[in-house]
Amino acid sequence: DIKTYLYSISTPTPTVMSTTRDMGNYYGAMITASHNPYYFNGIKIFTKEGYDADITFTSLLEQKIEEVTEIKTLKERAARAKGLLIDYDDLGSYLSNIKSFIDPSIKKNKIRVLFNNMNGVGVIGLAPLAKKLNLYQFVIINEDHDAFFGFNLPNPTKEALIGEFSETVVNQGYDLGLATDSDGDRLGIIDEKGNYVSANEILASIYYYLIKYRGYKGDLVKNCATSVLADLVAESLGYQCHEVDVGFKNITAGMKQYNALLGGESSGGLTMKGYIYGKDATFAGALFLEMVIKLGKPVSEIIKELKDSVGYNYDFSEDYIRLDVDSQKVSKYMTENLPKLSYQYKEVNIFNSNIKFLFENRQWLLLRLSGTEPAFRVFGEFEDSNTLKTLTKELKEYIENVQNIIENEN
């Protein structure tokens, strides 16, 4: 007897978060592989006001699931007849909310955008929003929704976008290329020269624009895997960048704690004060497009201006190593037996299963356990790219050794 509103179309994750908040519902649920391969389909749970469910709630939910001995069912037709299952679509109000954050003067523009939907549902929000914002040209590729995402990774990373997509942006004279992951909460960008604009650059540039050109005020919140560029930009503008653990629920909690203007992460998501408590690629894309239109500069020049303004000269990298043993055992061993690296770190910060090594001049390395697949991600940011490559290689070898030790113990 729990009344359930079911979207009548496949919809982006942020719309479910938005609706959970706006309707005053206790819960929202999204079934998606997110930015992962289709076979990692899972469930994202949202609690009242549209928050990502925290670890306390999800642990309780898992406990309750284990206690289930009987599953009660009701046929779909009967559920609809009783008013317990109701088709729903609030895309219009979701888009109107996004539009309310955007400077209406951008309607007079000549911007040309190529959008890669990556066979997901990002198009559900971005296509009608492009019309609402009166974008001069908004061309969509990979528009059809495909449960297998064309058997490609539905994540707008550099590896996914550099190649045919970036070449099309350049060869056909687009001002930029946009791409979203399968459920529409992560954003990727290609500039007019075919270069990949990282999520770190997207977050820092939008913050820079909102503070310097739009006159907004407030701090910035990032997770521990996000570039020091965010810190440098916030400090240069007279504000502070606060660092939290990985997981967007930690970013929104930090935004609330520090009354921050913007919050985001290196994986490609952000939100703003007054918007939903989660990342949204449609919203982030709209802010980025406004910035490009209002500044009247090519994307590459905007990013150059941003970095030059703070003297940013670091190399940032992200790597991946698959786990074949119990991840919790690996994490426990790591925290008790920290690696010896060829460069001495000054400090170690441990965020649950994530270990961050801090070096001089704000240089750092991070070992992060993936929350959605059996893998570790290795992040790093150094002034010298060779040093970064060396240390990344050492951390990957360290993880391999830890796996071998645990396998031998078993």
mmCIF file of C-alpha atoms in Angstrom:
data_model
loop_
_atom_site.group_PDB
_atom_site.id
_atom_site.type_symbol
_atom_site.label_atom_id
_atom_site.label_comp_id
_atom_site.label_asym_id
_atom_site.label_seq_id
_atom_site.Cartn_x
_atom_site.Cartn_y
_atom_site.Cartn_z
ATOM 1 C CA ASP A 1 0.000 0.000 0.000
ATOM 2 C CA ILE A 2 2.841 2.423 -0.731
ATOM 3 C CA LYS A 3 1.838 4.874 -3.449
ATOM 4 C CA THR A 4 4.491 4.860 -6.196
ATOM 5 C CA TYR A 5 5.020 7.323 -9.034
ATOM 6 C CA LEU A 6 6.615 5.657 -12.054
ATOM 7 C CA TYR A 7 8.235 7.762 -14.755
ATOM 8 C CA SER A 8 6.542 7.169 -18.083
ATOM 9 C CA ILE A 9 9.911 7.484 -19.885
ATOM 10 C CA SER A 10 13.492 6.517 -19.071
ATOM 11 C CA THR A 11 14.703 9.583 -17.241
ATOM 12 C CA PRO A 12 17.955 11.119 -15.924
ATOM 13 C CA THR A 13 18.856 10.456 -12.295
ATOM 14 C CA PRO A 14 18.705 14.178 -11.334
ATOM 15 C CA THR A 15 15.013 14.367 -12.273
ATOM 16 C CA VAL A 16 14.242 11.641 -9.729
ATOM 17 C CA MET A 17 16.193 13.539 -7.059
ATOM 18 C CA SER A 18 14.408 16.740 -7.995
ATOM 19 C CA THR A 19 10.970 15.127 -7.894
ATOM 20 C CA THR A 20 11.631 13.364 -4.583
ATOM 21 C CA ARG A 21 12.322 16.787 -3.092
ATOM 22 C CA ASP A 22 9.557 18.738 -4.848
ATOM 23 C CA MET A 23 6.794 16.218 -4.087
ATOM 24 C CA GLY A 24 7.886 15.841 -0.469
ATOM 25 C CA ASN A 25 8.294 12.078 -0.948
ATOM 26 C CA TYR A 26 10.147 9.985 1.599
ATOM 27 C CA TYR A 27 12.089 8.076 -1.052
ATOM 28 C CA GLY A 28 13.134 8.007 -4.667
ATOM 29 C CA ALA A 29 14.818 5.187 -6.592
ATOM 30 C CA MET A 30 16.740 5.015 -9.848
ATOM 31 C CA ILE A 31 17.797 1.796 -11.575
ATOM 32 C CA THR A 32 20.933 2.455 -13.608
ATOM 33 C CA ALA A 33 24.473 1.367 -14.408
ATOM 34 C CA SER A 34 25.349 5.070 -14.111
ATOM 35 C CA HIS A 35 28.754 5.660 -15.777
ATOM 36 C CA ASN A 36 29.665 1.947 -15.634
ATOM 37 C CA PRO A 37 29.186 -0.911 -18.136
ATOM 38 C CA TYR A 38 25.573 -2.105 -18.436
ATOM 39 C CA TYR A 39 26.218 -5.254 -16.379
ATOM 40 C CA PHE A 40 26.853 -3.110 -13.272
ATOM 41 C CA ASN A 41 23.188 -2.076 -13.125
ATOM 42 C CA GLY A 42 22.299 -1.056 -9.590
ATOM 43 C CA ILE A 43 19.903 1.022 -7.515
ATOM 44 C CA LYS A 44 20.456 4.616 -6.426
ATOM 45 C CA ILE A 45 18.296 5.493 -3.418
ATOM 46 C CA PHE A 46 17.279 9.039 -2.452
ATOM 47 C CA THR A 47 15.781 10.116 0.851
ATOM 48 C CA LYS A 48 13.541 13.037 1.791
ATOM 49 C CA GLU A 49 14.437 16.351 0.092
ATOM 50 C CA GLY A 50 16.205 14.401 -2.658
ATOM 51 C CA TYR A 51 19.433 13.573 -0.801
ATOM 52 C CA ASP A 52 21.617 10.610 -1.756
ATOM 53 C CA ALA A 53 20.960 7.973 0.906
ATOM 54 C CA ASP A 54 23.807 7.938 3.420
ATOM 55 C CA ILE A 55 25.721 4.885 4.652
ATOM 56 C CA THR A 56 23.579 4.621 7.800
ATOM 57 C CA PHE A 57 20.407 4.324 5.732
ATOM 58 C CA THR A 58 21.824 1.969 3.082
ATOM 59 C CA SER A 59 23.295 -0.323 5.774
ATOM 60 C CA LEU A 60 19.903 -0.499 7.479
ATOM 61 C CA LEU A 61 18.225 -1.196 4.139
ATOM 62 C CA GLU A 62 20.657 -4.040 3.386
ATOM 63 C CA GLN A 63 20.003 -5.479 6.855
ATOM 64 C CA LYS A 64 16.224 -5.359 6.303
ATOM 65 C CA ILE A 65 16.575 -7.032 2.895
ATOM 66 C CA GLU A 66 18.416 -9.932 4.550
ATOM 67 C CA GLU A 67 15.492 -10.347 6.961
ATOM 68 C CA VAL A 68 12.879 -10.661 4.194
ATOM 69 C CA THR A 69 11.254 -14.093 4.080
ATOM 70 C CA GLU A 70 8.226 -13.278 1.917
ATOM 71 C CA ILE A 71 7.787 -10.870 -0.979
ATOM 72 C CA LYS A 72 4.257 -9.584 -1.374
ATOM 73 C CA THR A 73 3.242 -8.730 -4.937
ATOM 74 C CA LEU A 74 0.342 -7.031 -6.671
ATOM 75 C CA LYS A 75 -0.394 -7.257 -10.383
ATOM 76 C CA GLU A 76 0.314 -4.042 -12.269
ATOM 77 C CA ARG A 77 -3.289 -3.628 -13.446
ATOM 78 C CA ALA A 78 -4.588 -4.003 -9.874
ATOM 79 C CA ALA A 79 -2.006 -1.536 -8.552
ATOM 80 C CA ARG A 80 -3.097 1.044 -11.114
ATOM 81 C CA ALA A 81 -6.783 0.414 -10.331
ATOM 82 C CA LYS A 82 -6.144 1.008 -6.623
ATOM 83 C CA GLY A 83 -4.207 4.208 -7.355
ATOM 84 C CA LEU A 84 -0.975 2.752 -5.954
ATOM 85 C CA LEU A 85 0.950 2.916 -9.247
ATOM 86 C CA ILE A 86 0.733 6.220 -11.099
ATOM 87 C CA ASP A 87 2.465 7.206 -14.343
ATOM 88 C CA TYR A 88 4.370 10.424 -13.879
ATOM 89 C CA ASP A 89 6.341 13.041 -15.828
ATOM 90 C CA ASP A 90 7.508 16.383 -14.453
ATOM 91 C CA LEU A 91 10.205 17.161 -17.023
ATOM 92 C CA GLY A 92 8.735 20.614 -17.647
ATOM 93 C CA SER A 93 9.099 21.812 -14.060
ATOM 94 C CA TYR A 94 12.572 20.225 -13.811
ATOM 95 C CA LEU A 95 13.764 22.175 -16.872
ATOM 96 C CA SER A 96 12.068 25.390 -15.743
ATOM 97 C CA ASN A 97 13.984 25.144 -12.480
ATOM 98 C CA ILE A 98 17.302 24.849 -14.353
ATOM 99 C CA LYS A 99 16.357 27.738 -16.635
ATOM 100 C CA SER A 100 15.722 29.958 -13.600
ATOM 101 C CA PHE A 101 19.461 29.806 -12.783
ATOM 102 C CA ILE A 102 20.542 30.848 -16.290
ATOM 103 C CA ASP A 103 21.043 34.442 -17.476
ATOM 104 C CA PRO A 104 18.133 35.064 -19.907
ATOM 105 C CA SER A 105 20.312 37.315 -22.090
ATOM 106 C CA ILE A 106 22.068 34.253 -23.567
ATOM 107 C CA LYS A 107 19.073 33.768 -25.879
ATOM 108 C CA LYS A 108 20.851 36.080 -28.314
ATOM 109 C CA ASN A 109 23.656 33.724 -29.304
ATOM 110 C CA LYS A 110 25.353 32.099 -32.269
ATOM 111 C CA ILE A 111 26.771 29.097 -30.416
ATOM 112 C CA ARG A 112 27.158 25.775 -32.226
ATOM 113 C CA VAL A 113 27.138 22.680 -29.999
ATOM 114 C CA LEU A 114 27.614 18.977 -30.783
ATOM 115 C CA PHE A 115 26.052 16.760 -28.110
ATOM 116 C CA ASN A 116 27.018 13.099 -27.638
ATOM 117 C CA ASN A 117 24.201 11.361 -25.758
ATOM 118 C CA MET A 118 26.267 8.133 -25.466
ATOM 119 C CA ASN A 119 23.005 6.139 -25.951
ATOM 120 C CA GLY A 120 21.843 7.155 -22.484
ATOM 121 C CA VAL A 121 19.112 9.480 -21.206
ATOM 122 C CA GLY A 122 21.008 12.796 -21.009
ATOM 123 C CA VAL A 123 19.151 13.885 -24.139
ATOM 124 C CA ILE A 124 15.866 13.816 -22.211
ATOM 125 C CA GLY A 125 16.936 16.976 -20.392
ATOM 126 C CA LEU A 126 19.470 18.632 -22.671
ATOM 127 C CA ALA A 127 17.524 18.542 -25.955
ATOM 128 C CA PRO A 128 14.436 20.434 -24.688
ATOM 129 C CA LEU A 129 16.619 22.715 -22.567
ATOM 130 C CA ALA A 130 18.605 23.704 -25.665
ATOM 131 C CA LYS A 131 15.310 24.858 -27.213
ATOM 132 C CA LYS A 132 14.277 26.715 -24.065
ATOM 133 C CA LEU A 133 17.635 28.537 -24.051
ATOM 134 C CA ASN A 134 17.331 29.250 -27.775
ATOM 135 C CA LEU A 135 20.744 27.802 -28.599
ATOM 136 C CA TYR A 136 21.650 28.629 -32.194
ATOM 137 C CA GLN A 137 22.644 25.080 -33.149
ATOM 138 C CA PHE A 138 22.423 21.932 -31.008
ATOM 139 C CA VAL A 139 23.206 18.751 -32.925
ATOM 140 C CA ILE A 140 22.743 15.360 -31.235
ATOM 141 C CA ILE A 141 24.558 12.091 -31.940
ATOM 142 C CA ASN A 142 23.983 8.645 -30.362
ATOM 143 C CA GLU A 143 20.516 9.878 -29.473
ATOM 144 C CA ASP A 144 18.742 6.509 -29.251
ATOM 145 C CA HIS A 145 18.504 5.037 -25.771
ATOM 146 C CA ASP A 146 20.201 1.627 -25.719
ATOM 147 C CA ALA A 147 20.318 -0.549 -22.597
ATOM 148 C CA PHE A 148 23.790 -1.760 -23.649
ATOM 149 C CA PHE A 149 25.042 1.738 -24.610
ATOM 150 C CA GLY A 150 26.343 0.440 -27.926
ATOM 151 C CA PHE A 151 28.563 -1.900 -25.863
ATOM 152 C CA ASN A 152 30.711 1.121 -25.036
ATOM 153 C CA LEU A 153 31.481 2.560 -21.606
ATOM 154 C CA PRO A 154 28.766 5.243 -21.126
ATOM 155 C CA ASN A 155 31.118 7.651 -19.365
ATOM 156 C CA PRO A 156 32.272 10.962 -20.949
ATOM 157 C CA THR A 157 35.959 10.455 -20.151
ATOM 158 C CA LYS A 158 38.910 11.662 -22.205
ATOM 159 C CA GLU A 159 39.400 8.163 -23.636
ATOM 160 C CA ALA A 160 35.754 8.053 -24.762
ATOM 161 C CA LEU A 161 35.596 11.508 -26.338
ATOM 162 C CA ILE A 162 39.012 11.978 -27.966
ATOM 163 C CA GLY A 163 38.882 10.485 -31.439
ATOM 164 C CA GLU A 164 35.903 10.519 -33.776
ATOM 165 C CA PHE A 165 33.841 12.824 -31.533
ATOM 166 C CA SER A 166 36.578 15.423 -30.966
ATOM 167 C CA GLU A 167 37.534 15.321 -34.657
ATOM 168 C CA THR A 168 33.931 16.027 -35.645
ATOM 169 C CA VAL A 169 33.822 19.030 -33.296
ATOM 170 C CA VAL A 170 36.916 20.470 -35.009
ATOM 171 C CA ASN A 171 36.220 19.479 -38.617
ATOM 172 C CA GLN A 172 32.641 20.743 -38.600
ATOM 173 C CA GLY A 173 33.432 23.976 -36.771
ATOM 174 C CA TYR A 174 31.506 23.511 -33.538
ATOM 175 C CA ASP A 175 32.246 25.847 -30.625
ATOM 176 C CA LEU A 176 32.320 22.866 -28.283
ATOM 177 C CA GLY A 177 31.191 19.292 -27.782
ATOM 178 C CA LEU A 178 29.138 18.110 -24.799
ATOM 179 C CA ALA A 179 28.648 14.536 -23.589
ATOM 180 C CA THR A 180 26.803 12.947 -20.672
ATOM 181 C CA ASP A 181 27.005 9.559 -18.995
ATOM 182 C CA SER A 182 24.184 7.027 -19.229
ATOM 183 C CA ASP A 183 21.978 8.490 -16.481
ATOM 184 C CA GLY A 184 22.726 12.157 -17.095
ATOM 185 C CA ASP A 185 24.604 13.270 -13.988
ATOM 186 C CA ARG A 186 28.196 13.464 -15.358
ATOM 187 C CA LEU A 187 29.377 15.929 -17.989
ATOM 188 C CA GLY A 188 32.272 15.825 -20.455
ATOM 189 C CA ILE A 189 33.391 18.663 -22.764
ATOM 190 C CA ILE A 190 35.552 19.015 -25.886
ATOM 191 C CA ASP A 191 36.805 22.492 -26.781
ATOM 192 C CA GLU A 192 36.862 24.077 -30.265
ATOM 193 C CA LYS A 193 40.386 22.696 -30.880
ATOM 194 C CA GLY A 194 39.418 19.122 -30.047
ATOM 195 C CA ASN A 195 40.995 19.141 -26.592
ATOM 196 C CA TYR A 196 39.332 17.415 -23.653
ATOM 197 C CA VAL A 197 38.133 19.772 -20.921
ATOM 198 C CA SER A 198 38.403 17.807 -17.682
ATOM 199 C CA ALA A 199 35.792 17.747 -14.935
ATOM 200 C CA ASN A 200 38.320 19.572 -12.742
ATOM 201 C CA GLU A 201 38.446 22.397 -15.307
ATOM 202 C CA ILE A 202 34.658 22.441 -15.690
ATOM 203 C CA LEU A 203 34.131 22.820 -11.940
ATOM 204 C CA ALA A 204 36.833 25.478 -11.462
ATOM 205 C CA SER A 205 35.839 27.505 -14.539
ATOM 206 C CA ILE A 206 32.135 27.634 -13.625
ATOM 207 C CA TYR A 207 33.023 28.696 -10.075
ATOM 208 C CA TYR A 208 35.433 31.320 -11.449
ATOM 209 C CA TYR A 209 32.729 32.627 -13.807
ATOM 210 C CA LEU A 210 29.967 32.734 -11.178
ATOM 211 C CA ILE A 211 32.129 34.629 -8.685
ATOM 212 C CA LYS A 212 34.057 36.960 -10.993
ATOM 213 C CA TYR A 213 31.505 37.686 -13.715
ATOM 214 C CA ARG A 214 28.086 36.941 -12.214
ATOM 215 C CA GLY A 215 28.812 38.447 -8.782
ATOM 216 C CA TYR A 216 27.892 35.407 -6.701
ATOM 217 C CA LYS A 217 29.488 34.822 -3.301
ATOM 218 C CA GLY A 218 30.435 31.687 -1.394
ATOM 219 C CA ASP A 219 32.968 28.929 -0.831
ATOM 220 C CA LEU A 220 33.589 25.834 -2.928
ATOM 221 C CA VAL A 221 33.378 22.157 -1.870
ATOM 222 C CA LYS A 222 35.264 19.356 -3.646
ATOM 223 C CA ASN A 223 36.024 15.722 -2.895
ATOM 224 C CA CYS A 224 39.489 14.402 -2.088
ATOM 225 C CA ALA A 225 40.018 13.172 -5.684
ATOM 226 C CA THR A 226 39.554 16.628 -7.217
ATOM 227 C CA SER A 227 42.301 18.921 -8.519
ATOM 228 C CA VAL A 228 44.091 21.567 -6.462
ATOM 229 C CA LEU A 229 42.991 23.948 -9.234
ATOM 230 C CA ALA A 230 39.724 24.332 -7.299
ATOM 231 C CA ASP A 231 41.614 25.430 -4.175
ATOM 232 C CA LEU A 232 43.787 27.915 -6.072
ATOM 233 C CA VAL A 233 40.809 29.515 -7.823
ATOM 234 C CA ALA A 234 38.720 29.805 -4.641
ATOM 235 C CA GLU A 235 41.619 31.357 -2.714
ATOM 236 C CA SER A 236 42.439 33.793 -5.518
ATOM 237 C CA LEU A 237 38.859 35.081 -5.342
ATOM 238 C CA GLY A 238 38.913 35.473 -1.569
ATOM 239 C CA TYR A 239 37.087 32.262 -0.659
ATOM 240 C CA GLN A 240 37.929 28.790 0.605
ATOM 241 C CA CYS A 241 37.755 25.327 -0.952
ATOM 242 C CA HIS A 242 36.679 22.614 1.511
ATOM 243 C CA GLU A 243 37.697 18.980 0.922
ATOM 244 C CA VAL A 244 35.443 16.016 1.769
ATOM 245 C CA ASP A 245 35.392 12.264 1.218
ATOM 246 C CA VAL A 246 34.356 10.748 -2.130
ATOM 247 C CA GLY A 247 30.596 10.443 -2.604
ATOM 248 C CA PHE A 248 28.323 13.281 -3.664
ATOM 249 C CA LYS A 249 26.354 13.025 -0.427
ATOM 250 C CA ASN A 250 29.533 14.227 1.295
ATOM 251 C CA ILE A 251 29.744 17.201 -1.080
ATOM 252 C CA THR A 252 26.146 18.262 -0.444
ATOM 253 C CA ALA A 253 26.670 17.831 3.306
ATOM 254 C CA GLY A 254 29.775 20.018 3.022
ATOM 255 C CA MET A 255 27.885 22.643 1.033
ATOM 256 C CA LYS A 256 25.270 22.784 3.759
ATOM 257 C CA GLN A 257 27.898 22.944 6.521
ATOM 258 C CA TYR A 258 29.902 25.758 4.893
ATOM 259 C CA ASN A 259 26.996 27.482 3.108
ATOM 260 C CA ALA A 260 29.012 27.023 -0.089
ATOM 261 C CA LEU A 261 28.055 28.307 -3.525
ATOM 262 C CA LEU A 262 29.191 25.331 -5.593
ATOM 263 C CA GLY A 263 30.188 21.707 -5.021
ATOM 264 C CA GLY A 264 31.654 19.160 -7.393
ATOM 265 C CA GLU A 265 34.058 16.338 -8.072
ATOM 266 C CA SER A 266 36.685 15.180 -10.562
ATOM 267 C CA SER A 267 34.377 12.491 -11.953
ATOM 268 C CA GLY A 268 32.266 15.113 -13.695
ATOM 269 C CA GLY A 269 29.397 16.278 -11.529
ATOM 270 C CA LEU A 270 28.437 19.481 -9.740
ATOM 271 C CA THR A 271 25.562 21.316 -8.114
ATOM 272 C CA MET A 272 24.895 24.828 -6.841
ATOM 273 C CA LYS A 273 23.337 26.402 -3.755
ATOM 274 C CA GLY A 274 19.553 26.394 -4.153
ATOM 275 C CA TYR A 275 19.573 23.592 -6.731
ATOM 276 C CA ILE A 276 19.159 19.847 -6.009
ATOM 277 C CA TYR A 277 21.317 17.930 -3.520
ATOM 278 C CA GLY A 278 23.129 15.962 -6.214
ATOM 279 C CA LYS A 279 25.085 16.291 -9.425
ATOM 280 C CA ASP A 280 23.325 17.045 -12.696
ATOM 281 C CA ALA A 281 24.927 17.133 -16.159
ATOM 282 C CA THR A 282 22.023 19.078 -17.683
ATOM 283 C CA PHE A 283 22.399 21.799 -15.066
ATOM 284 C CA ALA A 284 26.214 21.837 -15.311
ATOM 285 C CA GLY A 285 26.026 21.917 -19.113
ATOM 286 C CA ALA A 286 23.641 24.884 -19.016
ATOM 287 C CA LEU A 287 25.975 26.823 -16.700
ATOM 288 C CA PHE A 288 28.977 26.053 -18.895
ATOM 289 C CA LEU A 289 27.150 27.126 -22.067
ATOM 290 C CA GLU A 290 26.063 30.363 -20.391
ATOM 291 C CA MET A 291 29.687 31.048 -19.461
ATOM 292 C CA VAL A 292 30.920 30.499 -23.023
ATOM 293 C CA ILE A 293 28.168 32.672 -24.516
ATOM 294 C CA LYS A 294 28.499 35.519 -21.991
ATOM 295 C CA LEU A 295 32.301 35.674 -22.075
ATOM 296 C CA GLY A 296 32.307 35.561 -25.879
ATOM 297 C CA LYS A 297 35.572 33.610 -25.946
ATOM 298 C CA PRO A 298 36.539 30.160 -27.256
ATOM 299 C CA VAL A 299 36.502 27.454 -24.586
ATOM 300 C CA SER A 300 40.287 26.977 -24.845
ATOM 301 C CA GLU A 301 40.868 30.669 -24.059
ATOM 302 C CA ILE A 302 38.525 30.548 -21.051
ATOM 303 C CA ILE A 303 40.407 27.583 -19.585
ATOM 304 C CA LYS A 304 43.750 29.294 -20.290
ATOM 305 C CA GLU A 305 42.575 32.484 -18.576
ATOM 306 C CA LEU A 306 41.464 30.422 -15.590
ATOM 307 C CA LYS A 307 44.794 28.623 -15.188
ATOM 308 C CA ASP A 308 46.907 31.710 -15.877
ATOM 309 C CA SER A 309 44.997 33.648 -13.227
ATOM 310 C CA VAL A 310 46.263 31.291 -10.509
ATOM 311 C CA GLY A 311 49.547 30.086 -12.050
ATOM 312 C CA TYR A 312 48.348 26.480 -12.309
ATOM 313 C CA ASN A 313 51.099 24.232 -13.730
ATOM 314 C CA TYR A 314 50.317 20.707 -12.519
ATOM 315 C CA ASP A 315 49.755 17.419 -14.331
ATOM 316 C CA PHE A 316 46.659 15.489 -13.183
ATOM 317 C CA SER A 317 46.095 11.780 -13.828
ATOM 318 C CA GLU A 318 43.661 8.997 -13.030
ATOM 319 C CA ASP A 319 44.438 5.291 -13.368
ATOM 320 C CA TYR A 320 42.620 2.044 -12.658
ATOM 321 C CA ILE A 321 43.456 -1.352 -11.216
ATOM 322 C CA ARG A 322 41.015 -4.260 -10.992
ATOM 323 C CA LEU A 323 40.502 -6.136 -7.712
ATOM 324 C CA ASP A 324 40.205 -9.920 -7.633
ATOM 325 C CA VAL A 325 40.049 -10.329 -3.832
ATOM 326 C CA ASP A 326 37.889 -8.944 -1.013
ATOM 327 C CA SER A 327 38.139 -5.148 -1.270
ATOM 328 C CA GLN A 328 37.562 -4.619 2.449
ATOM 329 C CA LYS A 329 40.505 -6.866 3.294
ATOM 330 C CA VAL A 330 42.651 -4.884 0.850
ATOM 331 C CA SER A 331 41.564 -1.589 2.432
ATOM 332 C CA LYS A 332 42.230 -2.857 5.966
ATOM 333 C CA TYR A 333 45.702 -4.106 5.018
ATOM 334 C CA MET A 334 46.554 -0.836 3.282
ATOM 335 C CA THR A 335 45.633 1.375 6.217
ATOM 336 C CA GLU A 336 47.752 -0.787 8.525
ATOM 337 C CA ASN A 337 50.676 -1.159 6.086
ATOM 338 C CA LEU A 338 51.192 2.067 4.139
ATOM 339 C CA PRO A 339 53.361 1.812 1.006
ATOM 340 C CA LYS A 340 56.958 2.962 0.783
ATOM 341 C CA LEU A 341 57.324 5.307 -2.184
ATOM 342 C CA SER A 342 60.418 6.642 -3.926
ATOM 343 C CA TYR A 343 59.350 10.194 -2.990
ATOM 344 C CA GLN A 344 58.677 10.997 0.664
ATOM 345 C CA TYR A 345 55.172 12.192 1.489
ATOM 346 C CA LYS A 346 54.611 14.697 4.300
ATOM 347 C CA GLU A 347 51.217 13.533 5.514
ATOM 348 C CA VAL A 348 48.564 10.847 5.005
ATOM 349 C CA ASN A 349 44.820 11.486 5.175
ATOM 350 C CA ILE A 350 42.495 8.484 5.378
ATOM 351 C CA PHE A 351 38.894 8.933 4.215
ATOM 352 C CA ASN A 352 37.178 5.590 4.968
ATOM 353 C CA SER A 353 38.611 3.302 2.239
ATOM 354 C CA ASN A 354 40.494 6.130 0.524
ATOM 355 C CA ILE A 355 44.114 6.970 1.318
ATOM 356 C CA LYS A 356 45.562 10.331 0.283
ATOM 357 C CA PHE A 357 49.308 11.035 0.340
ATOM 358 C CA LEU A 358 50.283 14.704 0.600
ATOM 359 C CA PHE A 359 53.610 15.988 -0.744
ATOM 360 C CA GLU A 360 55.221 19.429 -0.942
ATOM 361 C CA ASN A 361 53.666 22.241 -3.025
ATOM 362 C CA ARG A 362 50.148 20.779 -2.754
ATOM 363 C CA GLN A 363 51.142 17.713 -4.763
ATOM 364 C CA TRP A 364 49.238 14.531 -3.890
ATOM 365 C CA LEU A 365 48.323 10.913 -4.632
ATOM 366 C CA LEU A 366 45.083 9.108 -3.804
ATOM 367 C CA LEU A 367 44.152 5.426 -3.639
ATOM 368 C CA ARG A 368 40.357 5.242 -3.916
ATOM 369 C CA LEU A 369 38.226 2.136 -3.659
ATOM 370 C CA SER A 370 35.425 2.251 -6.247
ATOM 371 C CA GLY A 371 31.950 2.195 -4.780
ATOM 372 C CA THR A 372 30.371 0.601 -7.847
ATOM 373 C CA GLU A 373 32.806 -2.013 -9.179
ATOM 374 C CA PRO A 374 35.658 -4.230 -7.899
ATOM 375 C CA ALA A 375 38.506 -1.799 -8.555
ATOM 376 C CA PHE A 376 40.847 0.797 -7.138
ATOM 377 C CA ARG A 377 41.411 4.146 -8.792
ATOM 378 C CA VAL A 378 44.736 5.919 -8.466
ATOM 379 C CA PHE A 379 44.610 9.710 -8.706
ATOM 380 C CA GLY A 380 47.538 12.099 -8.607
ATOM 381 C CA GLU A 381 48.572 15.684 -9.252
ATOM 382 C CA PHE A 382 52.223 16.770 -9.569
ATOM 383 C CA GLU A 383 54.217 19.561 -11.156
ATOM 384 C CA ASP A 384 56.454 17.008 -12.884
ATOM 385 C CA SER A 385 54.633 14.469 -15.065
ATOM 386 C CA ASN A 386 57.461 11.909 -14.835
ATOM 387 C CA THR A 387 57.270 11.947 -11.044
ATOM 388 C CA LEU A 388 53.521 11.443 -11.286
ATOM 389 C CA LYS A 389 53.945 8.453 -13.637
ATOM 390 C CA THR A 390 56.570 6.887 -11.381
ATOM 391 C CA LEU A 391 54.492 7.191 -8.212
ATOM 392 C CA THR A 392 51.304 5.992 -9.930
ATOM 393 C CA LYS A 393 53.171 2.908 -11.147
ATOM 394 C CA GLU A 394 54.481 2.269 -7.625
ATOM 395 C CA LEU A 395 50.993 2.491 -6.121
ATOM 396 C CA LYS A 396 49.570 0.087 -8.698
ATOM 397 C CA GLU A 397 52.389 -2.383 -7.956
ATOM 398 C CA TYR A 398 51.664 -1.970 -4.261
ATOM 399 C CA ILE A 399 47.990 -2.896 -4.782
ATOM 400 C CA GLU A 400 49.020 -5.970 -6.780
ATOM 401 C CA ASN A 401 51.322 -7.053 -3.938
ATOM 402 C CA VAL A 402 48.561 -6.547 -1.376
ATOM 403 C CA GLN A 403 46.226 -8.714 -3.456
ATOM 404 C CA ASN A 404 48.856 -11.466 -3.653
ATOM 405 C CA ILE A 405 49.381 -11.363 0.119
ATOM 406 C CA ILE A 406 45.640 -11.692 0.800
ATOM 407 C CA GLU A 407 45.264 -14.499 -1.762
ATOM 408 C CA ASN A 408 48.096 -16.412 -0.081
ATOM 409 C CA GLU A 409 46.486 -15.917 3.324
ATOM 410 C CA ASN A 410 43.260 -17.419 1.979
#
